[in-house]
Coordinates of C-alpha atoms and ligand atoms in Angstrom, one line a residue:
X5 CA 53.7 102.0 -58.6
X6 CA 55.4 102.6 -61.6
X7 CA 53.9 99.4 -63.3
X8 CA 52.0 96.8 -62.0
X9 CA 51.0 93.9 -64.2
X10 CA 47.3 92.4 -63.4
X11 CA 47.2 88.6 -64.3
X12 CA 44.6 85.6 -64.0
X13 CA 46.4 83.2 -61.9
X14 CA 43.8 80.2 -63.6
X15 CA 41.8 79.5 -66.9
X16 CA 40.6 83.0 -67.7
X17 CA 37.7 85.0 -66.7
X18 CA 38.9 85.3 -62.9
X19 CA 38.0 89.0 -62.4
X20 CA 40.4 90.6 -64.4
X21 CA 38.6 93.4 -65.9
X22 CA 36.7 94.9 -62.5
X23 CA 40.4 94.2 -60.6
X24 CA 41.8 96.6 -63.4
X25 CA 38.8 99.2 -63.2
X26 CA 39.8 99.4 -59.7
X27 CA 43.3 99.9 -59.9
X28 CA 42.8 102.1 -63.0
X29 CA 41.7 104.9 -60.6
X30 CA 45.2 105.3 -59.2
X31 CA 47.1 104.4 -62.8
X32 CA 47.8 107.0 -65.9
X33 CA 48.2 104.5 -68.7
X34 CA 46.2 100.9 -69.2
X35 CA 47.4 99.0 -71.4
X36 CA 46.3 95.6 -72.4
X37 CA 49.6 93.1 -73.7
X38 CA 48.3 90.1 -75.1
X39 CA 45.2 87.9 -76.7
X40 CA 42.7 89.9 -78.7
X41 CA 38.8 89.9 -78.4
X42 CA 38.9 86.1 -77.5
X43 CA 38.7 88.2 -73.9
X44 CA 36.2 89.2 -72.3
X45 CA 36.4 91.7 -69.3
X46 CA 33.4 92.7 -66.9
X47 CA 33.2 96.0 -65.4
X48 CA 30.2 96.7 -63.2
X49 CA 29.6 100.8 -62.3
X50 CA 26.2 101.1 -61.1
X51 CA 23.6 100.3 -63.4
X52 CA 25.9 100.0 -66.6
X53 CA 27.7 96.6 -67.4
X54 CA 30.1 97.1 -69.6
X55 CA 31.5 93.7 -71.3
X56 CA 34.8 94.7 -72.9
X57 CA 36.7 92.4 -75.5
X58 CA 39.9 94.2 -77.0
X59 CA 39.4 98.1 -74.7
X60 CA 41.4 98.0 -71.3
X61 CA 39.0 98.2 -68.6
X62 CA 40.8 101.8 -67.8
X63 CA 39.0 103.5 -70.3
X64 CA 35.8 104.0 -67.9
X65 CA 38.3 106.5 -65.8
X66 CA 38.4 110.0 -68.1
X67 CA 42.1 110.4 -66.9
X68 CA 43.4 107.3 -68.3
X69 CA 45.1 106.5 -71.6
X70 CA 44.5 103.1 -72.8
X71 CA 46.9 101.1 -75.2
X72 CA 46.4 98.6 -77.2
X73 CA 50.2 96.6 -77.3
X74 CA 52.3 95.2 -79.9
X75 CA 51.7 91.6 -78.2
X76 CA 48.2 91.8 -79.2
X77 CA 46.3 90.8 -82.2
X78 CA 43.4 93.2 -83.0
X79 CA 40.0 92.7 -85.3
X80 CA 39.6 96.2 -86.8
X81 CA 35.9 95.7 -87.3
X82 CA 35.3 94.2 -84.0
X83 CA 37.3 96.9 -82.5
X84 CA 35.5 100.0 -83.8
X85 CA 32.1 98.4 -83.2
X86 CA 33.3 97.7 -79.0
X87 CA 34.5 101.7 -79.7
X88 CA 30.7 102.8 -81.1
X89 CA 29.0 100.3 -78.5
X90 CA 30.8 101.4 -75.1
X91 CA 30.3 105.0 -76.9
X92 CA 26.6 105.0 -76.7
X93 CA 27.0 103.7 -73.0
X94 CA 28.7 107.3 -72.6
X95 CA 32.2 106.5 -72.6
X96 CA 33.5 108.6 -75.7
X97 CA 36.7 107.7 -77.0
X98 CA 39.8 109.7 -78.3
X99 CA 43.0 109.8 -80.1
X100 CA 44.0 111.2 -76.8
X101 CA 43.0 108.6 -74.7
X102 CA 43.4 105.7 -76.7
X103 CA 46.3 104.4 -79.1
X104 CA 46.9 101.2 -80.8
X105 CA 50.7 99.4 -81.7
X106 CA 51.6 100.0 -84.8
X107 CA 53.3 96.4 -84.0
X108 CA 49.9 94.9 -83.3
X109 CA 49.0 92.0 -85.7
X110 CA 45.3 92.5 -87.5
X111 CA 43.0 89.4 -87.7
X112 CA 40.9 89.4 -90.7
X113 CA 37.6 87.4 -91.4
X114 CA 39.8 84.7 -93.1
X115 CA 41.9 84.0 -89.7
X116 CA 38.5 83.5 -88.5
X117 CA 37.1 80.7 -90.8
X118 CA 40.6 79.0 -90.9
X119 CA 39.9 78.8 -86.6
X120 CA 36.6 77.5 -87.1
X121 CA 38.4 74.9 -90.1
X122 CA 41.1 73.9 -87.5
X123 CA 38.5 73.5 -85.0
X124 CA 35.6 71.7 -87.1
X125 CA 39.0 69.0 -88.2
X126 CA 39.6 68.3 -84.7
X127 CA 36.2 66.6 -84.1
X128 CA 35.6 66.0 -80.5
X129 CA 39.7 66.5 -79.9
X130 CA 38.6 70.2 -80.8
X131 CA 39.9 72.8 -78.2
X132 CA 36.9 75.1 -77.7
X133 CA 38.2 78.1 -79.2
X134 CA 36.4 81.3 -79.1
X135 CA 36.5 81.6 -82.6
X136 CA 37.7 85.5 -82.8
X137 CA 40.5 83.8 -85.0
X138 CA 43.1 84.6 -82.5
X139 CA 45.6 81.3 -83.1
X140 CA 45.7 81.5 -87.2
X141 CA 46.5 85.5 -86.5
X142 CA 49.5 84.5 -83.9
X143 CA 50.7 81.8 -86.7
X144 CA 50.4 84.2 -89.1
X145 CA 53.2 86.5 -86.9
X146 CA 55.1 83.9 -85.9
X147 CA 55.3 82.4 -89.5
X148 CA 56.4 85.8 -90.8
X149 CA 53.5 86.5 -92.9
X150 CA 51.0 88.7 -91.0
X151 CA 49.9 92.0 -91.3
X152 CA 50.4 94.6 -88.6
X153 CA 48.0 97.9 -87.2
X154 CA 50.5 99.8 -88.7
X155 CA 50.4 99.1 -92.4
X156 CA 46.6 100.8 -92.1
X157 CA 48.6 103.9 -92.2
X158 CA 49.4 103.5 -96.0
X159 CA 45.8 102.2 -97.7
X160 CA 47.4 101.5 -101.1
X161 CA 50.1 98.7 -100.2
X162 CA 47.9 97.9 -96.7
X163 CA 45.0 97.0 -99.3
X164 CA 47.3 94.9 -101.7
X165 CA 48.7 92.7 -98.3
X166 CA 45.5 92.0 -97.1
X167 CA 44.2 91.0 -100.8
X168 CA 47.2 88.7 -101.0
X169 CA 47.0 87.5 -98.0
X170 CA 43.2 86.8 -98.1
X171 CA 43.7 84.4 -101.3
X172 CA 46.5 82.7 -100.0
X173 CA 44.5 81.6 -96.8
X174 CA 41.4 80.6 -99.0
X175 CA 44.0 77.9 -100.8
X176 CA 44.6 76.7 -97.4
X177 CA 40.8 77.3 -96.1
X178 CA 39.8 74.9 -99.7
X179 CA 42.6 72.2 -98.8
X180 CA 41.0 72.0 -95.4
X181 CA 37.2 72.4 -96.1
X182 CA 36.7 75.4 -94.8
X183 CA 34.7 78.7 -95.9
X184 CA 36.3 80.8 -98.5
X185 CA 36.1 84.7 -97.4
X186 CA 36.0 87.4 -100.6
X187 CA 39.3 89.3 -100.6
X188 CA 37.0 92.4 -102.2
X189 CA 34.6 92.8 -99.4
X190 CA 37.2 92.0 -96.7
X191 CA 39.5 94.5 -98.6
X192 CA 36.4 97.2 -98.7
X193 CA 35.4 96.8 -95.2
X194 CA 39.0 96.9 -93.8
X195 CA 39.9 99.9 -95.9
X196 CA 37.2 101.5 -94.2
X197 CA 38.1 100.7 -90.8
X198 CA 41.6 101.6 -91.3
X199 CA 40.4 105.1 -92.7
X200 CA 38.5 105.4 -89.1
X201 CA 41.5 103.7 -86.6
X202 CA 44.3 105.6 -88.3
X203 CA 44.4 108.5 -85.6
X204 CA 45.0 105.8 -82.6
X205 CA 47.6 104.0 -84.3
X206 CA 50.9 105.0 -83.2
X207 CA 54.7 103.8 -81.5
X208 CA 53.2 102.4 -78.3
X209 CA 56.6 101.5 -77.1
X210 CA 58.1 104.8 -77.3
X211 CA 54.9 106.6 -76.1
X212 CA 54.9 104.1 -73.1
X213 CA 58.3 103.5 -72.0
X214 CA 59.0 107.9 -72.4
X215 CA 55.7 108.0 -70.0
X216 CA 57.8 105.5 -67.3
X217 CA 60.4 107.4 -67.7
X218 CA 58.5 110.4 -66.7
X219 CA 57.4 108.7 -63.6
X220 CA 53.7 107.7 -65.2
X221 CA 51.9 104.6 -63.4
X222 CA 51.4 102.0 -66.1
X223 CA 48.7 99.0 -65.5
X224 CA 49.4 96.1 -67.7
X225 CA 45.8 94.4 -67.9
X226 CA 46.5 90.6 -68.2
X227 CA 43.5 88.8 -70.3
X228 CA 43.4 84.9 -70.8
X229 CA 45.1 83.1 -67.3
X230 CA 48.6 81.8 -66.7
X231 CA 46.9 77.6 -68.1
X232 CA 46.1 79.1 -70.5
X233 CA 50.0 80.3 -72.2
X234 CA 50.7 79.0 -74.8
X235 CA 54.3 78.1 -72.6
X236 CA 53.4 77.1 -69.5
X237 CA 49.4 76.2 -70.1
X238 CA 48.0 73.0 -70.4
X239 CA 49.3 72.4 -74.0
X240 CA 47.4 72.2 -76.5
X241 CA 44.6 73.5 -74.5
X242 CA 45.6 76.9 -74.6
X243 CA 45.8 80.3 -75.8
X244 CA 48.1 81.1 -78.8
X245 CA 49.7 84.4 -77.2
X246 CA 51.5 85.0 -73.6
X247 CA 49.4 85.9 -71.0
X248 CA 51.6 85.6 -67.9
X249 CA 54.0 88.2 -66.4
X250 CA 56.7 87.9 -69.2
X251 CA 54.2 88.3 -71.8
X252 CA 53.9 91.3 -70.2
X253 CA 57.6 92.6 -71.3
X254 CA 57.3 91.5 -74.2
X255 CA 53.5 92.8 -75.6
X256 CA 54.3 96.3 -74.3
X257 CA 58.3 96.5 -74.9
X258 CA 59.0 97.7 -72.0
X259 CA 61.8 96.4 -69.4
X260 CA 61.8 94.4 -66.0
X261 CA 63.1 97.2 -64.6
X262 CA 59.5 99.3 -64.2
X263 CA 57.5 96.4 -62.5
X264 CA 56.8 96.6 -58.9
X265 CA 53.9 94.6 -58.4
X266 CA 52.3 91.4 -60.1
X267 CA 48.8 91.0 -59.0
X268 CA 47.4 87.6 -59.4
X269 CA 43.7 87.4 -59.6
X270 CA 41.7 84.1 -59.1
X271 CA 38.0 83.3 -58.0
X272 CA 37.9 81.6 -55.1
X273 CA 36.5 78.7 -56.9
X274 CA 38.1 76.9 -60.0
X275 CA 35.9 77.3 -63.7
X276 CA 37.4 76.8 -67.6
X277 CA 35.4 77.3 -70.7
X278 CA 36.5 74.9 -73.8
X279 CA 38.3 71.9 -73.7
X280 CA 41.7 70.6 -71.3
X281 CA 42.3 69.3 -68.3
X282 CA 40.5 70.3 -64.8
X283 CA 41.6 68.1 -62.0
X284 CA 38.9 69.7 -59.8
X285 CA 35.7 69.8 -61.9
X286 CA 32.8 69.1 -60.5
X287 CA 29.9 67.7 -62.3
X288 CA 26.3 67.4 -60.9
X289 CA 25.0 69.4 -58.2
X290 CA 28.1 71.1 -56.3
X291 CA 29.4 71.9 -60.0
X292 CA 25.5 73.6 -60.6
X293 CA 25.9 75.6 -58.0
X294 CA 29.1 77.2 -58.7
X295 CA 28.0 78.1 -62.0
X296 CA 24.3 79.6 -61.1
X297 CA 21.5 79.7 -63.4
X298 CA 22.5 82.1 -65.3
X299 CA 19.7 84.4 -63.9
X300 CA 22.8 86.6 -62.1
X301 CA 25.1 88.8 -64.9
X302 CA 27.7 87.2 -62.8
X303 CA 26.9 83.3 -63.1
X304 CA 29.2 81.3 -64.9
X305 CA 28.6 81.7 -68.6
X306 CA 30.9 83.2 -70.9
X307 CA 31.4 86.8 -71.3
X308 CA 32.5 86.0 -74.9
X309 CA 30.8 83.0 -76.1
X310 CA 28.0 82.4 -73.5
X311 CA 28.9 78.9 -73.3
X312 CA 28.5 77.7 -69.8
X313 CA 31.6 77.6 -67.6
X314 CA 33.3 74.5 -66.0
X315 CA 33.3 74.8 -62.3
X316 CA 35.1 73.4 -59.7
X317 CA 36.9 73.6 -56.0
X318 CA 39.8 75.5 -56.1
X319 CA 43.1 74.3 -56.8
X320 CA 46.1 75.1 -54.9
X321 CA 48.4 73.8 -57.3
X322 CA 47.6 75.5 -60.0
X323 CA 47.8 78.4 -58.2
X324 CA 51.1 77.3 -56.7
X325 CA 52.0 77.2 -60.2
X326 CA 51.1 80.3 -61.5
X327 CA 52.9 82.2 -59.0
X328 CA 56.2 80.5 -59.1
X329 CA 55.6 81.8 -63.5
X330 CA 54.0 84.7 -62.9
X331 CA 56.3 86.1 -59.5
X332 CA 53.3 86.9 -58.1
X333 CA 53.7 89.5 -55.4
X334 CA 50.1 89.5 -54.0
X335 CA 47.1 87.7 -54.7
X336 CA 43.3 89.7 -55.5
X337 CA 40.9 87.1 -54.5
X338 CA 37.3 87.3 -56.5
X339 CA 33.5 86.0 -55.8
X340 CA 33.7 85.0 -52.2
X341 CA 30.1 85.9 -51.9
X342 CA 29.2 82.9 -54.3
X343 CA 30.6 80.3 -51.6
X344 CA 27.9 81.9 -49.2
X345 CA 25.4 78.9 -48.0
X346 CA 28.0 75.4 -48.7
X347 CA 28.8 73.4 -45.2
X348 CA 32.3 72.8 -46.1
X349 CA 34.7 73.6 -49.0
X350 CA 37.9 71.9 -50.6
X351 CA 40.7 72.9 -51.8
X352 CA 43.2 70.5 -53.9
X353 CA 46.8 71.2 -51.7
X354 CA 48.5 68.4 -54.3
X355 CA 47.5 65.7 -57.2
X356 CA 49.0 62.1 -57.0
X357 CA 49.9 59.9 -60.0
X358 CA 50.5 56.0 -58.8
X359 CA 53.3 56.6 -55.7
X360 CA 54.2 60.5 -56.6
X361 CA 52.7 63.5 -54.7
X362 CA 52.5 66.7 -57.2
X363 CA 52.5 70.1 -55.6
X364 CA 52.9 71.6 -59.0
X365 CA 50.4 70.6 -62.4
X366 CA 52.5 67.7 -64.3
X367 CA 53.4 68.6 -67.8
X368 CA 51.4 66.1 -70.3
X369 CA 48.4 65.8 -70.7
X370 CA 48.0 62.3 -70.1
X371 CA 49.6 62.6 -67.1
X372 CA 47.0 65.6 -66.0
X373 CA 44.2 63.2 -66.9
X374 CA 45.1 60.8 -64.5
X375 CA 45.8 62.9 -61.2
X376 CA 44.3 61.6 -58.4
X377 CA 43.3 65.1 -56.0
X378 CA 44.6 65.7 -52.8
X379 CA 41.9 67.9 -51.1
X380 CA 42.0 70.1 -47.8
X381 CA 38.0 70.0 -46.0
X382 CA 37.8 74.0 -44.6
X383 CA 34.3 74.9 -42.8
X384 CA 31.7 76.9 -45.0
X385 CA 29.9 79.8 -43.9
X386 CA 26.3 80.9 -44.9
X387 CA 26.2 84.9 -44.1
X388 CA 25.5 86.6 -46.6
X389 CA 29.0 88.9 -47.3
X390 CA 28.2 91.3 -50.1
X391 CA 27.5 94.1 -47.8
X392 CA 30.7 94.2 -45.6
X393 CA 33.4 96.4 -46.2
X394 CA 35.6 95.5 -43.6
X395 CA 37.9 92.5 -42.7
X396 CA 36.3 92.7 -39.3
X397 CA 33.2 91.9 -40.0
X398 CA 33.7 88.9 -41.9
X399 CA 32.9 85.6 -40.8
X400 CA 35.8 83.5 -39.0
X401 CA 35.3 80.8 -42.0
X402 CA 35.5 83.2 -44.4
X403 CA 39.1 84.7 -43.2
X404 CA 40.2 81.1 -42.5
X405 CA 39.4 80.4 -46.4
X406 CA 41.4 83.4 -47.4
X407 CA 44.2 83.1 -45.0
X408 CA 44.7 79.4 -46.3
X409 CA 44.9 79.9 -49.9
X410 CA 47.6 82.5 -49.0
X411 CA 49.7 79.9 -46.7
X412 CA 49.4 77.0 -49.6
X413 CA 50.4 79.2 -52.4
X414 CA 53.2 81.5 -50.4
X415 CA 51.8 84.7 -51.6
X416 CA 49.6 87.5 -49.4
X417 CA 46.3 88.2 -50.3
X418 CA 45.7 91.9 -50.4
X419 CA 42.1 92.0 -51.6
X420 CA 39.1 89.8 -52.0
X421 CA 35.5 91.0 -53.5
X422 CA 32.1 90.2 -52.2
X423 CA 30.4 90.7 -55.5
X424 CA 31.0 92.0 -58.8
X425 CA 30.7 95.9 -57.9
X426 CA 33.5 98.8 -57.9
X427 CA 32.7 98.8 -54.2
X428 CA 32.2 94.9 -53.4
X429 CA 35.8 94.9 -52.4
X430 CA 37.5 94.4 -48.6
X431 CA 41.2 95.0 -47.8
X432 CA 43.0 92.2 -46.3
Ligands
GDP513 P1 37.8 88.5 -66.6 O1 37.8 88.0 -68.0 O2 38.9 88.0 -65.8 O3 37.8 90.0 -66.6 O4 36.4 88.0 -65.9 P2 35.0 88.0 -66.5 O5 34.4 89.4 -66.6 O6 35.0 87.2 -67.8 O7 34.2 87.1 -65.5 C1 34.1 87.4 -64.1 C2 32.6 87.5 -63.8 O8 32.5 87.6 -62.4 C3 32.0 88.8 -64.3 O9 30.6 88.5 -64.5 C4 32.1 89.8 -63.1 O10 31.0 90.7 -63.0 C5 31.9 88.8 -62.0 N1 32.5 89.2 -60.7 C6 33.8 89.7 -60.5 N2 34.0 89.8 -59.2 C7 32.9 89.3 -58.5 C8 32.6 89.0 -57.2 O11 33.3 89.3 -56.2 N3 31.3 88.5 -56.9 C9 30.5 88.2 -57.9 N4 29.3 87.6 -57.6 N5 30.8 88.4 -59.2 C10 32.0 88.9 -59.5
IMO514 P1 39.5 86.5 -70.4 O1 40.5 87.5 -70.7 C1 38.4 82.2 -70.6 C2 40.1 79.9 -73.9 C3 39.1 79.4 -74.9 C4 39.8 78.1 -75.3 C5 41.2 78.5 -75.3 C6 41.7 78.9 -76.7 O2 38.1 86.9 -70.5 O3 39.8 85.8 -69.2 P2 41.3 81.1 -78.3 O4 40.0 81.7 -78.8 O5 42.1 82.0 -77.4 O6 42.2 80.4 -79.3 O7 40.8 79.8 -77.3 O8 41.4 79.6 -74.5 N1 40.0 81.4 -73.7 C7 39.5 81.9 -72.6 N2 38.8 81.4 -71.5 N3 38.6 83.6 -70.6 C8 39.3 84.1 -71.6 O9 39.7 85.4 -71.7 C9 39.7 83.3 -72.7 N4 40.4 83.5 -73.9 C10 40.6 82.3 -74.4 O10 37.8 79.1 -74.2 O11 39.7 77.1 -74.3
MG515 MG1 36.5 86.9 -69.2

C-alpha cells in the first residue's frame, strides 16, 4: 500500500475515523486532505472515546506521523485545544509526529459569524452548517483573499493580514446583520496560537511526496462523504471543500500515481445531519430506531453538533454513485450490529421520476425531491453479532445483506464492523 485514500461513500459520519484507526496500524503517515473541524471522527480503544475534529485518527498509533494538508482549512484555536484535550487522554503530541501545510487556509472567529450570518439569512432554506466557519474560509481561498498556516511563521505581517482581514469581514458581517468580531482580541489570541503551532507548520507536500518516494505507506483520511462535495454533492447542500478521491490529489499534492486502494466506507443504513435531499428517510418509528436514544456513544447524534441524525434504509444509488466518483476499489461496511432485531430490510436499487428509472442520484434538486424509491425487501436477522469475529459465524441474512450491497454497487466488500470497537471488525 503505498497510499490508500479512506472515503465516506454517503452524507458524512459513516465510520470514517475507527476505519482509519484501523488501517493506521499498518500505515507511516495519516494525513487528513480536506474540510476542517466541521468533522468529526470516532475512535473507540477500550475505555477512551476519543472524538477528533481537525487530528487524523492515526495519531492514537505512536509510529504514525499525522499531516494536516494544504486542502484543508484549520481553526488555530480549535486546533491546539483538540491538541491539549486528546493530550490529557494520554496521547502526547509532537513536532515529530505531527505537521501542518503551510498551504492550509486558517479560519478565524470572523469566518465563523459570517457562517452563522449566511445561515441565519437563509431562514428555513438554511443548509444546517456546522458552524466551524468552514464555507466563508473556502470563499475566502478561492476568492484570493485568505490567509494560510504558513503566514504564522512571520507574526509581524501574519498579525497585520489577519487585522485587515478581520475589518473587512465586519463591513460585510454589518451589511448582512451579523456579529462584528474585534480584530484586537482575534489578533491577540491568534498571535498566541501561532507562537504555539509554529513548530508543526511545515512543506507537507515535499515532506509527503519524498516519504512516497521512499516507499512510506500514506493513509489519506477522507472526512465529510462523497454528497456531500461541493462537485458532485447534492448542491447546495453540501460541503464547501472536496471530500471525494480527487480531493484527495489535490489537498495533499501528491499524484495518481501513489494510490492503490480507495476504500469506501458506509453504514449499512443511510443517515444526514443538516438540510438536502434523502430519498430514503424514514420518519416515525423505523427512522427512531436507526437513530437510538441516544443512551449508546454510537446512536445517531452528531459527533460535532449533537444534533440528531436523519436516518434511513440504505441507498444503492447513492452508493452506485459514489463509486463510479470515488473509483472505489473495495467497500468497508459499518454498524451491522444496529440492524440486529428488524424482520426485513430495504434497500433503494433505483429512484423513478414520472416514466424514467434512475440508477444514479439526478442532478437538481427539484428533481431529487420528487424521486419515487425503488426498494429491494432482504430478510432481517435478530442474533445479536457484536461478538463474532468470523464470516462463518454470521447469520445467513446477514451475509446475504452484505453480499447484495456488493452486487448492486459493483464493488467487493472487504470488511464490515459489528460495533464501534478496534476489534468489532470481520473480514469478508
Ligand atoms: P466518521 O465521521 O465517519 O468518522 O463517523 P462518526 O464518528 O461521526 O460516526 C460514526 C459513529 O458510529 C461513531 O459513534 C462510532 O463510534 C460508531 N461506529 C462505528 N462503527 C460502528 C459499528 O460497527 N457499530 C456501532 N454500533 N457503532 C459504530
Ligand atoms: P464527518 O467527517 C456529517 C454537513 C453539515 C451540513 C453540510 C455543510 O464527521 O463525516 P459545513 O459546516 O461543512 O459547511 O456544513 O455538511 N457536514 C457533515 N455531516 N459529517 C461530517 O463530517 C460533516 N461535515 C459537514 O451537517 O449539512
Ligand atoms: Mg463524523
Amino acid at each position: 500500500m503505498p497510499a490508500t485514500i479512506v472515503i465516506g461513500a454517503q452524507w458524512g459520519d459513516e465510520g470514517k475515523g475507527r476505519v482509519a484507526d484501523w488501517l493506521a496500524a499498518e500505515a507511516d503517515v495519516v494525513a487528513r486532505y480536506a474540510g476542517g473541524d466541521n468533522a468529526g471522527h470516532t475512535v473507540v480503544v477500550g475505555e477512551k472515546i476519543f472524538k477528533l475534529h481537525l487530528i487524523p485518527s492515526g495519531v492514537l498509533h505512536e509510529h504514525v506521523v499525522c499531516v494536516l494538508g494544504n486542502g484543508m482549512v484549520v481553526n488555530p484555536v480549535n486546533l491546539l485545544r483538540e491538541m491539549d484535550q486528546i493530550a490529557s487522554m494520554g496521547v502526547e503530541i509532537t513536532p515529530e509526529r505531527f505537521m501542518i501545510s503551510s498551504r492550509a487556509h486558517l479560519i478565524t472567529p470572523a469566518h465563523v459569524a459570517l457562517d452563522s450570518a449566511s445561515e441565519k439569512a437563509l431562514g428555513n432554506q438554511a443548509i444546517g452548517t456546522t458552524l466551524r466557519g468552514i464555507g466563508p474560509a473556502y470563499m475566502d481561498k478561492t476568492g484570493r483573499k485568505g490567509i494560510r498556516a504558513g503566514q504564522m511563521l512571520n507574526i509581524e505581517e501574519f498579525a497585520d493580514a489577519l487585522y485587515a482581514r478581520i475589518e473587512e469581514a465586519n463591513v460585510t458581517l454589518a451589511r448582512q446583520g451579523g456579529v462584528n468580531v474585534d480584530p484586537k482580541t482575534v489578533t491577540t489570541d491568534y498571535i498566541e496560537a501561532a507562537e504555539r503551532l509554529r513548530p508543526y507548520i511545515k512543506d507537507t507536500t515535499v515532506y509527503l511526496n519524498e516519504r512516497l518516494k521512499q516507499g512510506a505507506r500514506v493513509l489519506c483520511e477522507g472526512a465529510q462523504g462523497t454528497l456531500l462535495d461541493i462537485d458532485h454533492g447534492d448542491y447546495p447542500f453540501v460541503t464547501s471543500s472536496s471530500p471525494t478521491s480527487g480531493g484527495a490529489l489535490t489537498g495533499l499534492g501528491i499524484g495518481p500515481r501513489y494510490i492503490d486502494r480507495v476504500m469506501g466506507v458506509t453504514k449499512c443504513f443511510s443517515t444526514r445531519v443538516g438540510g438536502g435531499p434523502m430519498p430514503t428517510e424514514l420518519q416515525g418509528e423505523l427512522g427512531n430506531r436507526l437513530r437510538g436514544t441516544g443512551e449508546n456513544h454510537w446512536d445517531e447524534f452528531g459527533t460535532t453538533t449533537g444534533r440528531p441524525r436523519r436516518c434511513g434504509w440504505l441507498d444503492a444509488v447513492v452508493l452506485r454513485y459514489a463509486a463510479a466518483v470515488n473509483g472505489f476499489t473495495d467497500l468497508f461496511l459499518t454498524k451491522l450490529d444496529v440492524l440486529s432485531g428488524f424482520d426485513e430490510l430495504k434497500i433503494a436499487v433505483a429512484y423513478h421520476i414520472g416514466a424514467k428509472r434512475y440508477e444514479f442520484p439526478p442532478v437538481t434538486l427539484s428533481e431529487l425531491e420528487h424521486v419515487e424509491v425503488e426498494y429491494i425487501t432482504l430478510p432481517g436477522w435478530h442474533e445479536d453479532i457484536t461478538k463474532i469475529k468470523d464470516v462463518g459465524n454470521l447469520p445467513e441474512a446477514t451475509c446475504a445483506y452484505v453480499q447484495k450491497i456488493a452486487e448492486l454497487c459493483d464493488t467487493p466488500v472487504t470488511a464490515i464492523s459489528v460495533g464501534p470497537e478496534r476489534d468489532q471488525l470481520i473480514f469478508f
